[in-house]
mmCIF file of C-alpha atoms in Angstrom:
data_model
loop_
_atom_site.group_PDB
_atom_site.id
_atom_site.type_symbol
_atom_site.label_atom_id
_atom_site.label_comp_id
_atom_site.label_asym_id
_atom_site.label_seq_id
_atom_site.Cartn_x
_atom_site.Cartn_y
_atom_site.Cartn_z
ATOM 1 C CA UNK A 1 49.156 23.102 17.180
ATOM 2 C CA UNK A 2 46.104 23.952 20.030
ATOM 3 C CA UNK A 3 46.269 27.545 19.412
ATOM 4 C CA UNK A 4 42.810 26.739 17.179
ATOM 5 C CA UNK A 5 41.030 23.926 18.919
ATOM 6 C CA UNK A 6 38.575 25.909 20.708
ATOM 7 C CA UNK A 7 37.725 27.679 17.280
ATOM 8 C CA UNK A 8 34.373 27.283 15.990
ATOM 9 C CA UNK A 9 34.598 29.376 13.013
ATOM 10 C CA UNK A 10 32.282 28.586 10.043
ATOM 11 C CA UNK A 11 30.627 25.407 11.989
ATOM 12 C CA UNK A 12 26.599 25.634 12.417
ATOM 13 C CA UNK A 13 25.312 25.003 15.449
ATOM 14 C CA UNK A 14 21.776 24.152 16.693
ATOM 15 C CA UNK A 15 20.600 24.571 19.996
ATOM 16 C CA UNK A 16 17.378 23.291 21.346
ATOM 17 C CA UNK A 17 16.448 24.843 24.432
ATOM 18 C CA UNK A 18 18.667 27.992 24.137
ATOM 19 C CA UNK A 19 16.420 30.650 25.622
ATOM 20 C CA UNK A 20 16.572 29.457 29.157
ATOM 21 C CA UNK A 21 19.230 30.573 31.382
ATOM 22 C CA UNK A 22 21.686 27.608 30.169
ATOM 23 C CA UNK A 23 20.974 27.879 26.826
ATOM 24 C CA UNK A 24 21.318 31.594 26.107
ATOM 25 C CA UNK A 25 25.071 31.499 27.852
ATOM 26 C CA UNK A 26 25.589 28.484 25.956
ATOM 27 C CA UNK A 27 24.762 30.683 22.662
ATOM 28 C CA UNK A 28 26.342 33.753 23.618
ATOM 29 C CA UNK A 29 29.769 31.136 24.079
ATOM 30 C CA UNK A 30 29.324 29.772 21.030
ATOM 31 C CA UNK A 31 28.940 32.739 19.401
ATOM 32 C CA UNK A 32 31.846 33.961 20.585
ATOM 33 C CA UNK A 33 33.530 31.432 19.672
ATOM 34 C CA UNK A 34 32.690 32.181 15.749
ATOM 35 C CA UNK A 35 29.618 29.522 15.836
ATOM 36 C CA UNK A 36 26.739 30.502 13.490
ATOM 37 C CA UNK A 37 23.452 29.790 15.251
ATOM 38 C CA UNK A 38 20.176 28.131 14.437
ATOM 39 C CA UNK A 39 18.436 29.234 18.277
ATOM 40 C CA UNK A 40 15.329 27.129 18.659
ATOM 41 C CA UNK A 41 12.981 27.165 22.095
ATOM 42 C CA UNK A 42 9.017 27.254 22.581
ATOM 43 C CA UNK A 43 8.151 30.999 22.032
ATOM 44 C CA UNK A 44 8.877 33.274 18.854
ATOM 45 C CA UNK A 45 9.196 36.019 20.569
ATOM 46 C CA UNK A 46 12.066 34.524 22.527
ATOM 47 C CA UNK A 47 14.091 33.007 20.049
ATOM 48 C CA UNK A 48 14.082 35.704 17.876
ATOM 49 C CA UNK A 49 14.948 38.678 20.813
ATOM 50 C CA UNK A 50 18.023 36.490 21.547
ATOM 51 C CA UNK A 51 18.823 35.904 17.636
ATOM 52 C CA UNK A 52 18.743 39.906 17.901
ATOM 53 C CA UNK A 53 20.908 39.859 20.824
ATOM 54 C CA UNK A 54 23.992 38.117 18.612
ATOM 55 C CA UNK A 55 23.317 39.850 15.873
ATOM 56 C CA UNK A 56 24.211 43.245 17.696
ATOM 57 C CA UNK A 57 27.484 41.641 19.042
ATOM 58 C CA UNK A 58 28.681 39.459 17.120
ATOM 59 C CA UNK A 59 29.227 38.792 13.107
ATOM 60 C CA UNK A 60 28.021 34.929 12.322
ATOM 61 C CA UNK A 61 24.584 33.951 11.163
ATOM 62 C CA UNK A 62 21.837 33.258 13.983
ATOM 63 C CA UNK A 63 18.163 31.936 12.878
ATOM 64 C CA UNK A 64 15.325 31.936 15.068
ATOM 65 C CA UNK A 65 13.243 28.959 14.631
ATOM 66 C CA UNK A 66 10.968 28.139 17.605
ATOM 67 C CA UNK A 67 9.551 24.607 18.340
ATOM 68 C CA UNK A 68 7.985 22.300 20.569
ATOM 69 C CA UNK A 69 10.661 19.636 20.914
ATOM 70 C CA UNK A 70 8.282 16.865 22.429
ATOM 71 C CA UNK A 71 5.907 16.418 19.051
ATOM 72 C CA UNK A 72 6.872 15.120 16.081
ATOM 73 C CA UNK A 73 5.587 18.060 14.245
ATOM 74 C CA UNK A 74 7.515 20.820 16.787
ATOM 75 C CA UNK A 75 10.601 19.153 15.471
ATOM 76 C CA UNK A 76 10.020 19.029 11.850
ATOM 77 C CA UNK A 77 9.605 22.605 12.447
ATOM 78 C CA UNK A 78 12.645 23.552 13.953
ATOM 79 C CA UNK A 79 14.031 21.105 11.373
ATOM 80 C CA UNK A 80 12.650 23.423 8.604
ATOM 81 C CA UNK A 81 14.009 25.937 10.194
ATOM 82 C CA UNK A 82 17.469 24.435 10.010
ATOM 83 C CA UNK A 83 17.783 24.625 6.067
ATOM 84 C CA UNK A 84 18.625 27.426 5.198
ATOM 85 C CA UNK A 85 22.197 26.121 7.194
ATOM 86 C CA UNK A 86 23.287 23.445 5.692
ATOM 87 C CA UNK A 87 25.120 20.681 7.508
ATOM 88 C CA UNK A 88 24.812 20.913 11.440
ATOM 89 C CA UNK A 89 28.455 20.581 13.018
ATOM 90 C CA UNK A 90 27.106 21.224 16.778
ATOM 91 C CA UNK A 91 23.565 20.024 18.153
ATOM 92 C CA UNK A 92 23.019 20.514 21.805
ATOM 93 C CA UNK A 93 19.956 19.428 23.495
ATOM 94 C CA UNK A 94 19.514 21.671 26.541
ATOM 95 C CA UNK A 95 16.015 21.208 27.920
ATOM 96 C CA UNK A 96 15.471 20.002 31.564
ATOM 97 C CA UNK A 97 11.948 20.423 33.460
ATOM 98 C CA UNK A 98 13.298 21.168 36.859
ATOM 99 C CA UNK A 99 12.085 20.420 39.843
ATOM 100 C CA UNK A 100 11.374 24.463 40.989
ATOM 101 C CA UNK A 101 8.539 23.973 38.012
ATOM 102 C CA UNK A 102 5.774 24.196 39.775
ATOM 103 C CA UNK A 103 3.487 21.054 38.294
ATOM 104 C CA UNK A 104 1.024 19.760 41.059
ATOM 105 C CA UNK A 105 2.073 15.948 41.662
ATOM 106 C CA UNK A 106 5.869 16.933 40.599
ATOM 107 C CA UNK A 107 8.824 17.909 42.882
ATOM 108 C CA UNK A 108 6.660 16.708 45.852
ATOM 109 C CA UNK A 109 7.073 13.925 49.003
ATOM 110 C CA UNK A 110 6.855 10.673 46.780
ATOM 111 C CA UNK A 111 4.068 8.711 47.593
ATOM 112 C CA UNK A 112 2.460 11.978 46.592
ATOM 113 C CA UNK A 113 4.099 12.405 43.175
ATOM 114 C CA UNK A 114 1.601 11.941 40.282
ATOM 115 C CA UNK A 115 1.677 10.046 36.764
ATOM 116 C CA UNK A 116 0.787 12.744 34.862
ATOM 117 C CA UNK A 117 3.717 14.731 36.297
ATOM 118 C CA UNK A 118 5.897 11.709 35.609
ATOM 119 C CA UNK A 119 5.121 11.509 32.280
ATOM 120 C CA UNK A 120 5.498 15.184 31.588
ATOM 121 C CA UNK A 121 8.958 14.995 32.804
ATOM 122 C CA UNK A 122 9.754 11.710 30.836
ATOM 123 C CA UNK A 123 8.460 14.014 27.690
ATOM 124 C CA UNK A 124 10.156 17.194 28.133
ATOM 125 C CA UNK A 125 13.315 15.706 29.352
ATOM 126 C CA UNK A 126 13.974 12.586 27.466
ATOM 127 C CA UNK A 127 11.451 12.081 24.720
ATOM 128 C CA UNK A 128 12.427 15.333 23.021
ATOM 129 C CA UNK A 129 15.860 14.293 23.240
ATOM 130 C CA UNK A 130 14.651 11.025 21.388
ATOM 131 C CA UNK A 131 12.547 13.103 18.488
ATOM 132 C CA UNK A 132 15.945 15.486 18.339
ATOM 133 C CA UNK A 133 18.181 12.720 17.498
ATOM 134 C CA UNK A 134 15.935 10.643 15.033
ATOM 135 C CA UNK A 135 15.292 14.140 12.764
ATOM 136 C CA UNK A 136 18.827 15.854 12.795
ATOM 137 C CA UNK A 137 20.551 12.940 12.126
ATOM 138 C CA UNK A 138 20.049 12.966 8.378
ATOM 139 C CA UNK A 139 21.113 17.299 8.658
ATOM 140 C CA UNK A 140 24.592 16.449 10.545
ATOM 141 C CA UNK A 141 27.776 17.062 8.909
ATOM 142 C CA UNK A 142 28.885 13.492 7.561
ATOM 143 C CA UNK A 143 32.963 14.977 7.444
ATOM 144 C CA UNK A 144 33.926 13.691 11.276
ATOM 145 C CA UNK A 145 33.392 16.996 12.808
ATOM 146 C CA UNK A 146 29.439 16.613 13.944
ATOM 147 C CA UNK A 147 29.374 16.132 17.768
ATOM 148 C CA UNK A 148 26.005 16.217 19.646
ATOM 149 C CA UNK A 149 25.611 17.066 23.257
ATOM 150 C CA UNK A 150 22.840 16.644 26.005
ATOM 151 C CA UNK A 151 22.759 18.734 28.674
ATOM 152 C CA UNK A 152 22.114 15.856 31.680
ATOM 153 C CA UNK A 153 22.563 16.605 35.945
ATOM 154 C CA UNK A 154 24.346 15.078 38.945
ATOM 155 C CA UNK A 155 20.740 13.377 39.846
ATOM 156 C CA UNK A 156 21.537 11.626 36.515
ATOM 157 C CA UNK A 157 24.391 9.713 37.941
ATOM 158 C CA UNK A 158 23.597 10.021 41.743
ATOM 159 C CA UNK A 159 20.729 9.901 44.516
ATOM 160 C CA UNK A 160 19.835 12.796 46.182
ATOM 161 C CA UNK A 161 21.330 13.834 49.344
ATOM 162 C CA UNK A 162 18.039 14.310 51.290
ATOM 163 C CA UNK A 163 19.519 16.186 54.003
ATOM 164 C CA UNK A 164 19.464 19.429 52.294
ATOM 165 C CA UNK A 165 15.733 19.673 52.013
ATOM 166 C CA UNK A 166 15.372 19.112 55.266
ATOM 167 C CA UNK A 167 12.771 21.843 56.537
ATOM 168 C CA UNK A 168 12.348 23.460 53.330
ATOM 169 C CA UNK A 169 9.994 23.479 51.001
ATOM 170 C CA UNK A 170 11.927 21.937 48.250
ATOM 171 C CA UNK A 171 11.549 18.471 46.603
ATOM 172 C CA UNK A 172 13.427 16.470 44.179
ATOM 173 C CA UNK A 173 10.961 14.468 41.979
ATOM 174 C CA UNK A 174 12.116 10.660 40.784
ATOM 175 C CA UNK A 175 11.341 11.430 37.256
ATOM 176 C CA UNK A 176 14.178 14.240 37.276
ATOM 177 C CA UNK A 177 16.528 11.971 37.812
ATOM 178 C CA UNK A 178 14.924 8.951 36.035
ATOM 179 C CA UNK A 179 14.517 11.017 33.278
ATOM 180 C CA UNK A 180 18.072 12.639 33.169
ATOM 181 C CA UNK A 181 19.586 9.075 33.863
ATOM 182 C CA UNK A 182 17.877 8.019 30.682
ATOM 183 C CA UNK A 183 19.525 10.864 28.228
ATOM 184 C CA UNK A 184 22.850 9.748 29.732
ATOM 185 C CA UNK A 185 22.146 6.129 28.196
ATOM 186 C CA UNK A 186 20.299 7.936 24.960
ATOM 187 C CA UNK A 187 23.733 9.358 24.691
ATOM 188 C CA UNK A 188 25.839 6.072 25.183
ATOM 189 C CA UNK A 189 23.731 4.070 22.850
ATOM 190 C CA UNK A 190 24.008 7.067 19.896
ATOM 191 C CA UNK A 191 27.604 7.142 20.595
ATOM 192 C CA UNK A 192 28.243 3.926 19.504
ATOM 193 C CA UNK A 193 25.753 3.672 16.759
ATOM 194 C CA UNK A 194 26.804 6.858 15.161
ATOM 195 C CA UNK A 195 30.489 6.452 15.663
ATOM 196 C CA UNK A 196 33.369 7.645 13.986
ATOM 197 C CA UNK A 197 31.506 10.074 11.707
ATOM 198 C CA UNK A 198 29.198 11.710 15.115
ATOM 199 C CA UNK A 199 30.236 12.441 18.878
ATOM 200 C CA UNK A 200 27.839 12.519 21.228
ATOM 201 C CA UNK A 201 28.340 13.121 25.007
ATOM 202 C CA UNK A 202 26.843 14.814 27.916
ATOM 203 C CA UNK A 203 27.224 17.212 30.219
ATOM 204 C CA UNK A 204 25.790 16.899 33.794
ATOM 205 C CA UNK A 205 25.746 19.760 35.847
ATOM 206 C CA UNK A 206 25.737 20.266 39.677
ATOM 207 C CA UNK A 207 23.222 22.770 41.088
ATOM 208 C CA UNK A 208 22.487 26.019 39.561
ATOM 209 C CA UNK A 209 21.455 28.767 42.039
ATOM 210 C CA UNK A 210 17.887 29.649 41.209
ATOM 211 C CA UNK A 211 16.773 31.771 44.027
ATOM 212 C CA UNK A 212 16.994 28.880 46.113
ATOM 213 C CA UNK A 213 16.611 29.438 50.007
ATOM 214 C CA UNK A 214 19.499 30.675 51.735
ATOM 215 C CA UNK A 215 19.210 27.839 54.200
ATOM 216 C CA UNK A 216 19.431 24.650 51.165
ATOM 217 C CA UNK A 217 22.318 27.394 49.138
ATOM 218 C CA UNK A 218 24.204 27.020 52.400
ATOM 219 C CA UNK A 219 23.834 23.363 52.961
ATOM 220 C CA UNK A 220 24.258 22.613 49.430
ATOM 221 C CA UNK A 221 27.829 25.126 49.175
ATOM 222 C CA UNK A 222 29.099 23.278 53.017
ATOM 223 C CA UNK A 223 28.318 19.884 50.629
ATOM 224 C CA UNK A 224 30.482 21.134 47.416
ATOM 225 C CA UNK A 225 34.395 21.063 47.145
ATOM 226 C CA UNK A 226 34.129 24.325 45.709
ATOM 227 C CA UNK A 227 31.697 25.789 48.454
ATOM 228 C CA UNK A 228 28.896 27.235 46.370
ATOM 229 C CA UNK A 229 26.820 26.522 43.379
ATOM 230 C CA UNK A 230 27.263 26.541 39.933
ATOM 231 C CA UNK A 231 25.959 29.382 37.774
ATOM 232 C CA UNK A 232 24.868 28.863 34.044
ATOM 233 C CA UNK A 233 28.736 30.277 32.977
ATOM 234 C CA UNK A 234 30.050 27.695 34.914
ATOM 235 C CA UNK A 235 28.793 25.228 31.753
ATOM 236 C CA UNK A 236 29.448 26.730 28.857
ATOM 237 C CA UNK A 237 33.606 26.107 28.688
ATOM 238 C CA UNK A 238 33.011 22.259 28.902
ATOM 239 C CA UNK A 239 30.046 22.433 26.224
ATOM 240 C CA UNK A 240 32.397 24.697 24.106
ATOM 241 C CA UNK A 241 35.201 21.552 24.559
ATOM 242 C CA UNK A 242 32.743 18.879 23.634
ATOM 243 C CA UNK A 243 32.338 20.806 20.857
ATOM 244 C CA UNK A 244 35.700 21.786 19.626
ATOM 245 C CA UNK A 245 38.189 19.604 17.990
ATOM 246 C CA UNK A 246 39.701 19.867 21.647
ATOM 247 C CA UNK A 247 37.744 17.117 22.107
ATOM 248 C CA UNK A 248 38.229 15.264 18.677
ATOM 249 C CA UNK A 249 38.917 11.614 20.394
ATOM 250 C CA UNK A 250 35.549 11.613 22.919
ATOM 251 C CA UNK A 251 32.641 10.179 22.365
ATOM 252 C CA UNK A 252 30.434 8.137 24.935
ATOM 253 C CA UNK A 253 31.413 10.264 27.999
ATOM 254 C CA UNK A 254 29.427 12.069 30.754
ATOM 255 C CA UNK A 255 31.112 14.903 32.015
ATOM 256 C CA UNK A 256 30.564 16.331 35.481
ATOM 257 C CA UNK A 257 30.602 19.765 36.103
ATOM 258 C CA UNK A 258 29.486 19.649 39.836
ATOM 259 C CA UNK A 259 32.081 21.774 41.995
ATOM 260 C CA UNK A 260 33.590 18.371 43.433
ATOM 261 C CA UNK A 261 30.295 17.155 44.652
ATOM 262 C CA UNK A 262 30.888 13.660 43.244
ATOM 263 C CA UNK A 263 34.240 13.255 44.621
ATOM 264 C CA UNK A 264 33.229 12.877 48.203
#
């Protein structure tokens, strides 16, 4: 009876945000998992090298179709791009302007953080999460199956622990957080509005190792259960559960996939 509840066989998936380092894991994953693919991010180019990437390994259907989630008319666009589908079973939303972007007035000390950075944040995380769900409502699969996912953090849920930027050159901007905290109650709200026939849930990360420096990786690992960092593979099982009929019965949830970092 669970030998198939991981399988994602004949369900269409779209993925917003699946050229960046979470995304295209999250695609290869679904992939694997038999998911046919409509792969939508900013750049043609992109979208359409990883499209070319699945193709050569793997035997479902994946569609470029680039966008600008934070306009109106980006997501018509990636909504066009959608058609030739059909009914969406998966949509994950996995866009997040983090704070190693380097925007003057961003991930700075702050009485020194800017409006305009706030605001860009607010857009990129949150707003396009917004647009997402108002267009591909109408495009989900009406059957029970749909589920849709946002891709949230730790700094979501919690405040930061500023003892590991001590003496670096690191920051951790409020609209991050502010701005991740809101697509965890985007989520709750769509949960219950769009219940039974949708899921929608979220999954918030701990820290991903970007290149970090070795002195905040160290401080952040001695802070972790799991002593180190998460890396984008690290996400992709519980997105593949939210999306299975593994996880048939949730709806509403945040899921935290942070090494133990909340349990202290």
């Amino acid at each position: 009876m669970t030998s198939n509840l991981f399988n994602l066989q004949g369900r269409k998936a779209l993925v917003v945000g699946a050229c960046g380092n979470i995304g295209s894991s999250l695609c290869r994953g679904l992939a694997e998992q038999g998911a046919d693919l409509v792969i939508a991010d900013l750049h043609d180019d992109a979208c359409l090298s990883l499209a070319k990437e699945l193709e050569s390994s793997y035997s479902g259907r994946y569609l470029p179709a680039p966008g600008d989630c934070t306009t109106e008319d980006g997501i018509q666009g990636i909504m066009d791009g959608c058609g030739a589908m059909g009914p969406l079973q998966i949509v994950i939303h996995c866009i997040g302007l983090i704070s190693s972007v380097s925007i003057p007035g961003y991930a700075v000390p702050f009485e020194k953080q800017s409006v305009e950075a706030w605001e860009l944040a607010l857009k990129s995380n949150l707003t396009s999460a917004f647009l997402l769900a108002k267009h591909v409502h109408k495009r989900l699969d009406q059957s029970g199956i749909a589920t849709v996912i946002f891709l949230s953090s730790i700094y979501g849920s919690f405040g930061p622990d500023w003892s590991l930027y001590e003496n670096t050159t690191m920051g951790n901007p409020l609209a991050y957080g502010a701005s991740k905290g809101g697509l965890q109650q985007l989520m709750r709200y769509l949960a219950t509005l769009w219940a039974p026939k949708v899921r929608v849930n979220c999954v918030s990360p701990g820290g991903l190792q970007r290149g970090q420096s070795e002195e905040f990786i160290h401080r952040y690992e001695q802070r972790t259960p799991m002593r180190r960092m998460a890396t984008p593979e690290d996400i992709v099982g519980p997105m593949i559960f939210l999306a299975s009929d593994a996880a048939r019965y949730m709806t509403g949830q945040n899921i935290l996939v942070d090494g133990g970092w909340s349990a202290w």
